[in-house]
PDB file of C-alpha atoms and ligand atoms in Angstrom:
ATOM      1  CA  MET W   1      62.358  37.786 -42.346  1.00 55.00           C
ATOM      2  CA  LYS W   2      63.098  34.360 -40.973  1.00 57.00           C
ATOM      3  CA  ASN W   3      65.653  35.766 -38.534  1.00 61.00           C
ATOM      4  CA  TYR W   4      63.220  38.418 -37.499  1.00 57.00           C
ATOM      5  CA  LEU W   5      60.584  35.798 -36.736  1.00 55.00           C
ATOM      6  CA  ILE W   6      63.008  33.753 -34.689  1.00 51.00           C
ATOM      7  CA  SER W   7      64.044  36.835 -32.736  1.00 56.00           C
ATOM      8  CA  CYS W   8      60.415  37.605 -32.061  1.00 45.00           C
ATOM      9  CA  ILE W   9      59.744  34.097 -30.844  1.00 49.00           C
ATOM     10  CA  VAL W  10      62.788  34.134 -28.593  1.00 51.00           C
ATOM     11  CA  PHE W  11      61.865  37.553 -27.270  1.00 50.00           C
ATOM     12  CA  PHE W  12      58.310  36.580 -26.402  1.00 50.00           C
ATOM     13  CA  HIS W  13      59.427  33.310 -24.930  1.00 51.00           C
ATOM     14  CA  LEU W  14      61.841  35.138 -22.622  1.00 51.00           C
ATOM     15  CA  LEU W  15      59.155  37.666 -21.786  1.00 51.00           C
ATOM     16  CA  ILE W  16      56.682  34.946 -20.809  1.00 49.00           C
ATOM     17  CA  VAL W  17      59.281  33.057 -18.772  1.00 51.00           C
ATOM     18  CA  SER W  18      60.252  36.180 -16.845  1.00 51.00           C
ATOM     19  CA  VAL W  19      56.648  37.219 -16.249  1.00 48.00           C
ATOM     20  CA  ARG W  20      55.874  33.745 -14.965  1.00 47.00           C
ATOM     21  CA  SER W  21      58.764  33.542 -12.544  1.00 54.00           C
ATOM     22  CA  ASP W  22      57.734  36.964 -11.265  1.00 88.00           C
ATOM     23  CA  VAL W  23      54.489  35.453  -9.967  1.00 95.00           C
ATOM     24  CA  LEU W  24      56.421  33.435  -7.397  1.00 96.00           C
ATOM     25  CA  ASN W  25      58.603  36.384  -6.451  1.00 95.00           C
ATOM     26  CA  ASP W  26      55.712  38.803  -6.226  1.00 96.00           C
ATOM     27  CA  SER W  27      53.495  36.430  -4.281  1.00 97.00           C
ATOM     28  CA  CYS W  28      56.254  35.502  -1.821  1.00 98.00           C
ATOM     29  CA  SER W  29      57.157  39.143  -1.421  1.00 97.00           C
ATOM     30  CA  GLN W  30      53.554  40.109  -0.669  1.00 97.00           C
ATOM     31  CA  ALA W  31      53.135  37.146   1.704  1.00 98.00           C
ATOM     32  CA  ALA W  32      56.320  38.047   3.591  1.00 98.00           C
ATOM     33  CA  LYS W  33      55.204  41.666   3.949  1.00 97.00           C
ATOM     34  CA  GLY W  34      51.851  40.633   5.384  1.00 96.00           C
ATOM     35  CA  ASP W  35      53.069  37.995   7.847  1.00 96.00           C
ATOM     36  CA  PRO W  36      56.201  38.240  10.019  1.00 96.00           C
ATOM     37  CA  ASN W  37      56.323  34.409  10.173  1.00 96.00           C
ATOM     38  CA  ILE W  38      57.038  34.229   6.447  1.00 98.00           C
ATOM     39  CA  ASN W  39      60.555  34.655   5.144  1.00 98.00           C
ATOM     40  CA  PHE W  40      60.830  35.712   1.492  1.00 98.00           C
ATOM     41  CA  ASP W  41      63.896  33.573   0.700  1.00 98.00           C
ATOM     42  CA  PHE W  42      62.394  30.488   2.343  1.00 98.00           C
ATOM     43  CA  CYS W  43      59.182  31.010   0.368  1.00 98.00           C
ATOM     44  CA  VAL W  44      60.915  31.309  -3.015  1.00 97.00           C
ATOM     45  CA  SER W  45      63.499  28.591  -2.437  1.00 97.00           C
ATOM     46  CA  SER W  46      61.061  26.015  -1.094  1.00 97.00           C
ATOM     47  CA  LEU W  47      58.410  26.512  -3.768  1.00 97.00           C
ATOM     48  CA  GLN W  48      60.589  26.958  -6.851  1.00 95.00           C
ATOM     49  CA  VAL W  49      61.635  23.295  -6.586  1.00 94.00           C
ATOM     50  CA  ASP W  50      58.187  22.323  -7.887  1.00 95.00           C
ATOM     51  CA  PRO W  51      58.048  22.682 -11.707  1.00 93.00           C
ATOM     52  CA  LYS W  52      54.444  23.874 -11.335  1.00 94.00           C
ATOM     53  CA  ALA W  53      55.759  27.007  -9.618  1.00 94.00           C
ATOM     54  CA  LYS W  54      57.679  27.960 -12.767  1.00 88.00           C
ATOM     55  CA  SER W  55      54.614  27.658 -14.979  1.00 89.00           C
ATOM     56  CA  ALA W  56      52.336  29.438 -12.488  1.00 93.00           C
ATOM     57  CA  THR W  57      50.470  32.337 -14.059  1.00 93.00           C
ATOM     58  CA  SER W  58      48.661  33.471 -10.930  1.00 94.00           C
ATOM     59  CA  VAL W  59      48.838  33.135  -7.178  1.00 96.00           C
ATOM     60  CA  ALA W  60      45.991  30.576  -7.368  1.00 96.00           C
ATOM     61  CA  ASP W  61      48.398  28.166  -9.115  1.00 96.00           C
ATOM     62  CA  LEU W  62      50.845  28.689  -6.275  1.00 97.00           C
ATOM     63  CA  VAL W  63      48.298  27.719  -3.616  1.00 98.00           C
ATOM     64  CA  ASP W  64      48.438  24.136  -4.876  1.00 97.00           C
ATOM     65  CA  VAL W  65      52.227  24.230  -4.959  1.00 98.00           C
ATOM     66  CA  ALA W  66      52.385  25.485  -1.371  1.00 98.00           C
ATOM     67  CA  ILE W  67      49.886  22.928  -0.074  1.00 98.00           C
ATOM     68  CA  ASP W  68      51.617  20.077  -1.959  1.00 98.00           C
ATOM     69  CA  THR W  69      54.973  21.137  -0.511  1.00 98.00           C
ATOM     70  CA  ALA W  70      53.479  21.198   2.995  1.00 98.00           C
ATOM     71  CA  MET W  71      51.929  17.757   2.423  1.00 98.00           C
ATOM     72  CA  SER W  72      55.196  16.164   1.362  1.00 97.00           C
ATOM     73  CA  ASN W  73      56.842  17.872   4.334  1.00 98.00           C
ATOM     74  CA  ALA W  74      54.283  16.282   6.679  1.00 98.00           C
ATOM     75  CA  THR W  75      55.080  12.866   5.176  1.00 98.00           C
ATOM     76  CA  SER W  76      58.849  13.363   5.534  1.00 98.00           C
ATOM     77  CA  ILE W  77      58.447  14.556   9.104  1.00 98.00           C
ATOM     78  CA  GLY W  78      56.440  11.387   9.795  1.00 98.00           C
ATOM     79  CA  SER W  79      59.408   9.308   8.590  1.00 98.00           C
ATOM     80  CA  ILE W  80      61.848  11.320  10.694  1.00 98.00           C
ATOM     81  CA  ILE W  81      59.657  10.700  13.750  1.00 98.00           C
ATOM     82  CA  SER W  82      59.521   6.946  13.054  1.00 98.00           C
ATOM     83  CA  LYS W  83      63.300   6.902  12.873  1.00 98.00           C
ATOM     84  CA  LEU W  84      63.614   8.780  16.172  1.00 98.00           C
ATOM     85  CA  LEU W  85      61.119   6.396  17.787  1.00 98.00           C
ATOM     86  CA  SER W  86      63.214   3.393  16.795  1.00 97.00           C
ATOM     87  CA  ASN W  87      65.796   4.518  19.355  1.00 96.00           C
ATOM     88  CA  LYS W  88      65.498   2.000  22.200  1.00 94.00           C
ATOM     89  CA  SER W  89      67.181   4.204  24.791  1.00 94.00           C
ATOM     90  CA  LEU W  90      64.733   7.068  24.266  1.00 93.00           C
ATOM     91  CA  GLU W  91      63.363   8.468  27.487  1.00 92.00           C
ATOM     92  CA  GLN W  92      59.642   7.777  28.100  1.00 94.00           C
ATOM     93  CA  TYR W  93      58.520  11.407  28.119  1.00 96.00           C
ATOM     94  CA  ALA W  94      60.252  12.165  24.829  1.00 96.00           C
ATOM     95  CA  ARG W  95      58.803   8.983  23.357  1.00 97.00           C
ATOM     96  CA  THR W  96      55.259   9.981  24.335  1.00 97.00           C
ATOM     97  CA  CYS W  97      55.778  13.412  22.757  1.00 97.00           C
ATOM     98  CA  LEU W  98      57.080  11.884  19.532  1.00 98.00           C
ATOM     99  CA  GLU W  99      54.150   9.468  19.339  1.00 98.00           C
ATOM    100  CA  ASP W 100      51.842  12.412  19.725  1.00 98.00           C
ATOM    101  CA  CYS W 101      53.679  14.384  17.026  1.00 98.00           C
ATOM    102  CA  SER W 102      53.425  11.402  14.710  1.00 98.00           C
ATOM    103  CA  GLU W 103      49.643  11.425  15.074  1.00 98.00           C
ATOM    104  CA  LEU W 104      49.493  15.209  14.740  1.00 98.00           C
ATOM    105  CA  TYR W 105      51.401  15.133  11.438  1.00 98.00           C
ATOM    106  CA  SER W 106      49.344  12.286  10.095  1.00 98.00           C
ATOM    107  CA  ASP W 107      46.169  14.282  10.834  1.00 98.00           C
ATOM    108  CA  ALA W 108      47.803  17.420   9.389  1.00 98.00           C
ATOM    109  CA  GLY W 109      48.327  15.559   6.120  1.00 98.00           C
ATOM    110  CA  SER W 110      44.595  14.785   5.950  1.00 98.00           C
ATOM    111  CA  ASN W 111      43.711  18.379   6.840  1.00 98.00           C
ATOM    112  CA  LEU W 112      45.923  19.645   4.011  1.00 98.00           C
ATOM    113  CA  LYS W 113      44.317  17.272   1.542  1.00 98.00           C
ATOM    114  CA  SER W 114      40.809  18.422   2.529  1.00 98.00           C
ATOM    115  CA  GLY W 115      42.016  22.022   2.444  1.00 98.00           C
ATOM    116  CA  GLU W 116      43.354  21.636  -1.088  1.00 98.00           C
ATOM    117  CA  GLN W 117      40.090  20.056  -2.265  1.00 98.00           C
ATOM    118  CA  ALA W 118      38.078  22.834  -0.630  1.00 98.00           C
ATOM    119  CA  PHE W 119      40.283  25.442  -2.302  1.00 98.00           C
ATOM    120  CA  GLU W 120      39.770  23.824  -5.697  1.00 97.00           C
ATOM    121  CA  GLY W 121      36.010  23.961  -5.045  1.00 97.00           C
ATOM    122  CA  LYS W 122      36.417  27.674  -4.147  1.00 96.00           C
ATOM    123  CA  ASP W 123      35.237  26.982  -0.602  1.00 97.00           C
ATOM    124  CA  TYR W 124      37.806  29.328   0.910  1.00 97.00           C
ATOM    125  CA  GLY W 125      36.362  29.204   4.434  1.00 97.00           C
ATOM    126  CA  THR W 126      36.832  25.441   4.693  1.00 98.00           C
ATOM    127  CA  ALA W 127      40.231  25.646   2.998  1.00 98.00           C
ATOM    128  CA  ASN W 128      41.289  28.178   5.610  1.00 97.00           C
ATOM    129  CA  SER W 129      40.117  26.200   8.609  1.00 98.00           C
ATOM    130  CA  GLU W 130      41.600  22.899   7.365  1.00 98.00           C
ATOM    131  CA  ILE W 131      44.992  24.473   6.707  1.00 98.00           C
ATOM    132  CA  SER W 132      44.899  26.346  10.014  1.00 98.00           C
ATOM    133  CA  ALA W 133      44.239  23.015  11.738  1.00 98.00           C
ATOM    134  CA  ALA W 134      47.294  21.551   9.965  1.00 98.00           C
ATOM    135  CA  MET W 135      49.351  24.556  11.042  1.00 98.00           C
ATOM    136  CA  ASP W 136      48.463  23.936  14.699  1.00 98.00           C
ATOM    137  CA  ALA W 137      50.193  20.541  14.512  1.00 98.00           C
ATOM    138  CA  ALA W 138      53.574  22.271  14.334  1.00 98.00           C
ATOM    139  CA  ASP W 139      52.961  24.391  17.418  1.00 97.00           C
ATOM    140  CA  THR W 140      51.364  21.632  19.458  1.00 98.00           C
ATOM    141  CA  CYS W 141      54.192  19.239  18.633  1.00 98.00           C
ATOM    142  CA  GLU W 142      56.890  21.767  19.518  1.00 98.00           C
ATOM    143  CA  GLU W 143      55.270  23.003  22.735  1.00 97.00           C
ATOM    144  CA  GLN W 144      54.915  19.567  24.364  1.00 96.00           C
ATOM    145  CA  PHE W 145      58.666  19.123  24.578  1.00 96.00           C
ATOM    146  CA  LYS W 146      58.932  22.352  26.596  1.00 94.00           C
ATOM    147  CA  GLU W 147      56.628  21.070  29.307  1.00 94.00           C
ATOM    148  CA  LYS W 148      59.280  18.923  30.955  1.00 92.00           C
ATOM    149  CA  GLU W 149      62.609  20.280  32.060  1.00 91.00           C
ATOM    150  CA  GLY W 150      65.676  18.857  30.408  1.00 89.00           C
ATOM    151  CA  VAL W 151      63.744  17.621  27.367  1.00 92.00           C
ATOM    152  CA  VAL W 152      64.740  19.217  24.081  1.00 94.00           C
ATOM    153  CA  SER W 153      62.627  19.001  20.952  1.00 96.00           C
ATOM    154  CA  PRO W 154      64.420  17.073  18.215  1.00 97.00           C
ATOM    155  CA  LEU W 155      61.939  18.546  15.703  1.00 98.00           C
ATOM    156  CA  THR W 156      62.401  22.295  16.077  1.00 98.00           C
ATOM    157  CA  LYS W 157      63.554  22.859  12.492  1.00 98.00           C
ATOM    158  CA  GLU W 158      60.924  20.515  11.036  1.00 98.00           C
ATOM    159  CA  ASN W 159      58.115  22.140  13.031  1.00 98.00           C
ATOM    160  CA  GLY W 160      59.320  25.603  12.016  1.00 98.00           C
ATOM    161  CA  ASP W 161      59.525  24.746   8.302  1.00 98.00           C
ATOM    162  CA  PHE W 162      56.119  23.101   8.319  1.00 98.00           C
ATOM    163  CA  PHE W 163      54.583  26.029  10.179  1.00 98.00           C
ATOM    164  CA  GLN W 164      55.940  28.402   7.566  1.00 98.00           C
ATOM    165  CA  LEU W 165      54.701  26.326   4.630  1.00 98.00           C
ATOM    166  CA  THR W 166      51.176  26.355   6.040  1.00 98.00           C
ATOM    167  CA  ALA W 167      51.438  30.103   6.731  1.00 98.00           C
ATOM    168  CA  ILE W 168      52.447  30.619   3.074  1.00 98.00           C
ATOM    169  CA  SER W 169      49.476  28.500   1.911  1.00 98.00           C
ATOM    170  CA  LEU W 170      47.102  30.617   4.022  1.00 98.00           C
ATOM    171  CA  ALA W 171      48.624  33.882   2.810  1.00 98.00           C
ATOM    172  CA  PHE W 172      48.266  32.840  -0.839  1.00 98.00           C
ATOM    173  CA  ILE W 173      44.634  31.781  -0.330  1.00 98.00           C
ATOM    174  CA  ASN W 174      43.992  35.150   1.261  1.00 97.00           C
ATOM    175  CA  MET W 175      45.493  36.862  -1.800  1.00 96.00           C
ATOM    176  CA  VAL W 176      43.291  34.834  -4.145  1.00 96.00           C
ATOM    177  CA  GLN W 177      40.211  35.808  -2.139  1.00 91.00           C
ATOM    178  CA  LYS W 178      41.058  39.501  -2.344  1.00 85.00           C
ATOM    179  CA  ARG W 179      41.145  39.577  -6.147  1.00 73.00           C
TER     180      ARG W 179
HETATM  181  C1  NAG U 201      63.250  37.303  -7.651  1.00 76.18           C
HETATM  182  O1  NAG U 201      63.802  37.930  -6.517  1.00 76.18           O
HETATM  183  C2  NAG U 201      65.200  37.707  -6.347  1.00 76.18           C
HETATM  184  C3  NAG U 201      65.611  38.317  -5.013  1.00 76.18           C
HETATM  185  O2  NAG U 201      65.070  39.598  -4.837  1.00 76.18           O
HETATM  186  C4  NAG U 201      65.946  38.283  -7.541  1.00 76.18           C
HETATM  187  O3  NAG U 201      67.336  38.045  -7.405  1.00 76.18           O
HETATM  188  C5  NAG U 201      65.441  37.636  -8.816  1.00 76.18           C
HETATM  189  O4  NAG U 201      66.038  38.220  -9.926  1.00 76.18           O
HETATM  190  C6  NAG U 201      63.930  37.809  -8.899  1.00 76.18           C
HETATM  191  N1  NAG U 201      63.454  37.062 -10.063  1.00 76.18           N
HETATM  192  C7  NAG U 201      62.615  37.600 -10.922  1.00 76.18           C
HETATM  193  C8  NAG U 201      62.220  36.726 -12.060  1.00 76.18           C
HETATM  194  O5  NAG U 201      62.157  38.726 -10.794  1.00 76.18           O
HETATM  195  C1  NAG U 202      60.227  20.807   4.481  1.00 76.18           C
HETATM  196  O1  NAG U 202      60.242  21.776   3.453  1.00 76.18           O
HETATM  197  C2  NAG U 202      61.328  22.678   3.505  1.00 76.18           C
HETATM  198  C3  NAG U 202      61.128  23.689   2.414  1.00 76.18           C
HETATM  199  O2  NAG U 202      60.996  23.086   1.165  1.00 76.18           O
HETATM  200  C4  NAG U 202      62.620  21.898   3.342  1.00 76.18           C
HETATM  201  O3  NAG U 202      63.708  22.778   3.436  1.00 76.18           O
HETATM  202  C5  NAG U 202      62.700  20.840   4.431  1.00 76.18           C
HETATM  203  O4  NAG U 202      63.848  20.041   4.230  1.00 76.18           O
HETATM  204  C6  NAG U 202      61.472  19.962   4.413  1.00 76.18           C
HETATM  205  N1  NAG U 202      61.509  19.069   5.561  1.00 76.18           N
HETATM  206  C7  NAG U 202      61.469  17.753   5.429  1.00 76.18           C
HETATM  207  C8  NAG U 202      61.525  16.993   6.699  1.00 76.18           C
HETATM  208  O5  NAG U 202      61.375  17.218   4.351  1.00 76.18           O
HETATM  209  C1  NAG U 203      68.834   7.706  21.590  1.00 76.18           C
HETATM  210  O1  NAG U 203      68.301   8.401  22.714  1.00 76.18           O
HETATM  211  C2  NAG U 203      69.265   8.741  23.711  1.00 76.18           C
HETATM  212  C3  NAG U 203      68.510   9.338  24.897  1.00 76.18           C
HETATM  213  O2  NAG U 203      67.768  10.467  24.518  1.00 76.18           O
HETATM  214  C4  NAG U 203      70.293   9.685  23.092  1.00 76.18           C
HETATM  215  O3  NAG U 203      71.250  10.036  24.045  1.00 76.18           O
HETATM  216  C5  NAG U 203      70.939   9.019  21.880  1.00 76.18           C
HETATM  217  O4  NAG U 203      71.788   9.959  21.240  1.00 76.18           O
HETATM  218  C6  NAG U 203      69.881   8.566  20.897  1.00 76.18           C
HETATM  219  N1  NAG U 203      70.509   7.768  19.837  1.00 76.18           N
HETATM  220  C7  NAG U 203      70.308   8.043  18.558  1.00 76.18           C
HETATM  221  C8  NAG U 203      70.957   7.110  17.578  1.00 76.18           C
HETATM  222  O5  NAG U 203      69.649   9.004  18.157  1.00 76.18           O
END
C-alpha cells in the first residue's frame, strides 16, 4: 500500500512536470509557426532559463517571462553600449549612433515595463503598443549604422536577439487574447 502510494505520487509528479514543460514547447512552437521572425530553439532556450517558465501552467505565465527576459536584455545591451562608447578612438558617426541606441534601449526598457503592467491589467491594446514601441528600438538602432558607408553595426546580434524577444512577447499576448 505504501509503495503503491509512493508510486502514485511519483507518477503524478512526473505527469505534472511534463505537462508544465510542454507549455513552453507548445507556446514557442505556435509562436514560431505564426511569425517567421521567431525561431523555436531560440524561444525555448532563452525562456527556459527563467524558473518561472518551468512552473508556467499557461501561455499567460510565459508572457511575463518573455517580457522580463526582454527587459534584462535591454539592460545588458545598455551596458554593452556604454562599454563601446568608452572607446576613445571611436569614429564620430559611430559614436552618435551608439548614443542614440543607448537612449532607444533605455526607452525600450520603460516601454516593456508599461507593457507588462498593462498586460497584468488585461489592457491588451496598450500592452501591444508598448511592446511594439520597444521592438522598434532594435530596428531603429540597427538601421542607423547602415546609413553611412564603411560603418558596421557592432550590435547586430544584440538587436536581433532583442527584436526576437519582443516578437515572442507579442505572439504570446496574441495567444492569450485568442483564448
Ligand atoms: C520540447 O521540444 C524539444 C524539441 O522538439 C524536445 O526535444 C523536448 O523533448 C520537448 N519537451 C517536452 C517536455 O515536450
Ligand atoms: C539577450 O537574450 C538572449 C536570449 O536569452 C541571450 O542569448 C543574449 O545573450 C542576451 N543578450 C544580452 C546582451 O544579454
Ligand atoms: C575602438 O574603435 C576603433 C575605431 O572604430 C577600433 O578600430 C578599435 O578596435 C576599437 N577598440 C576597442 C577596444 O574596441
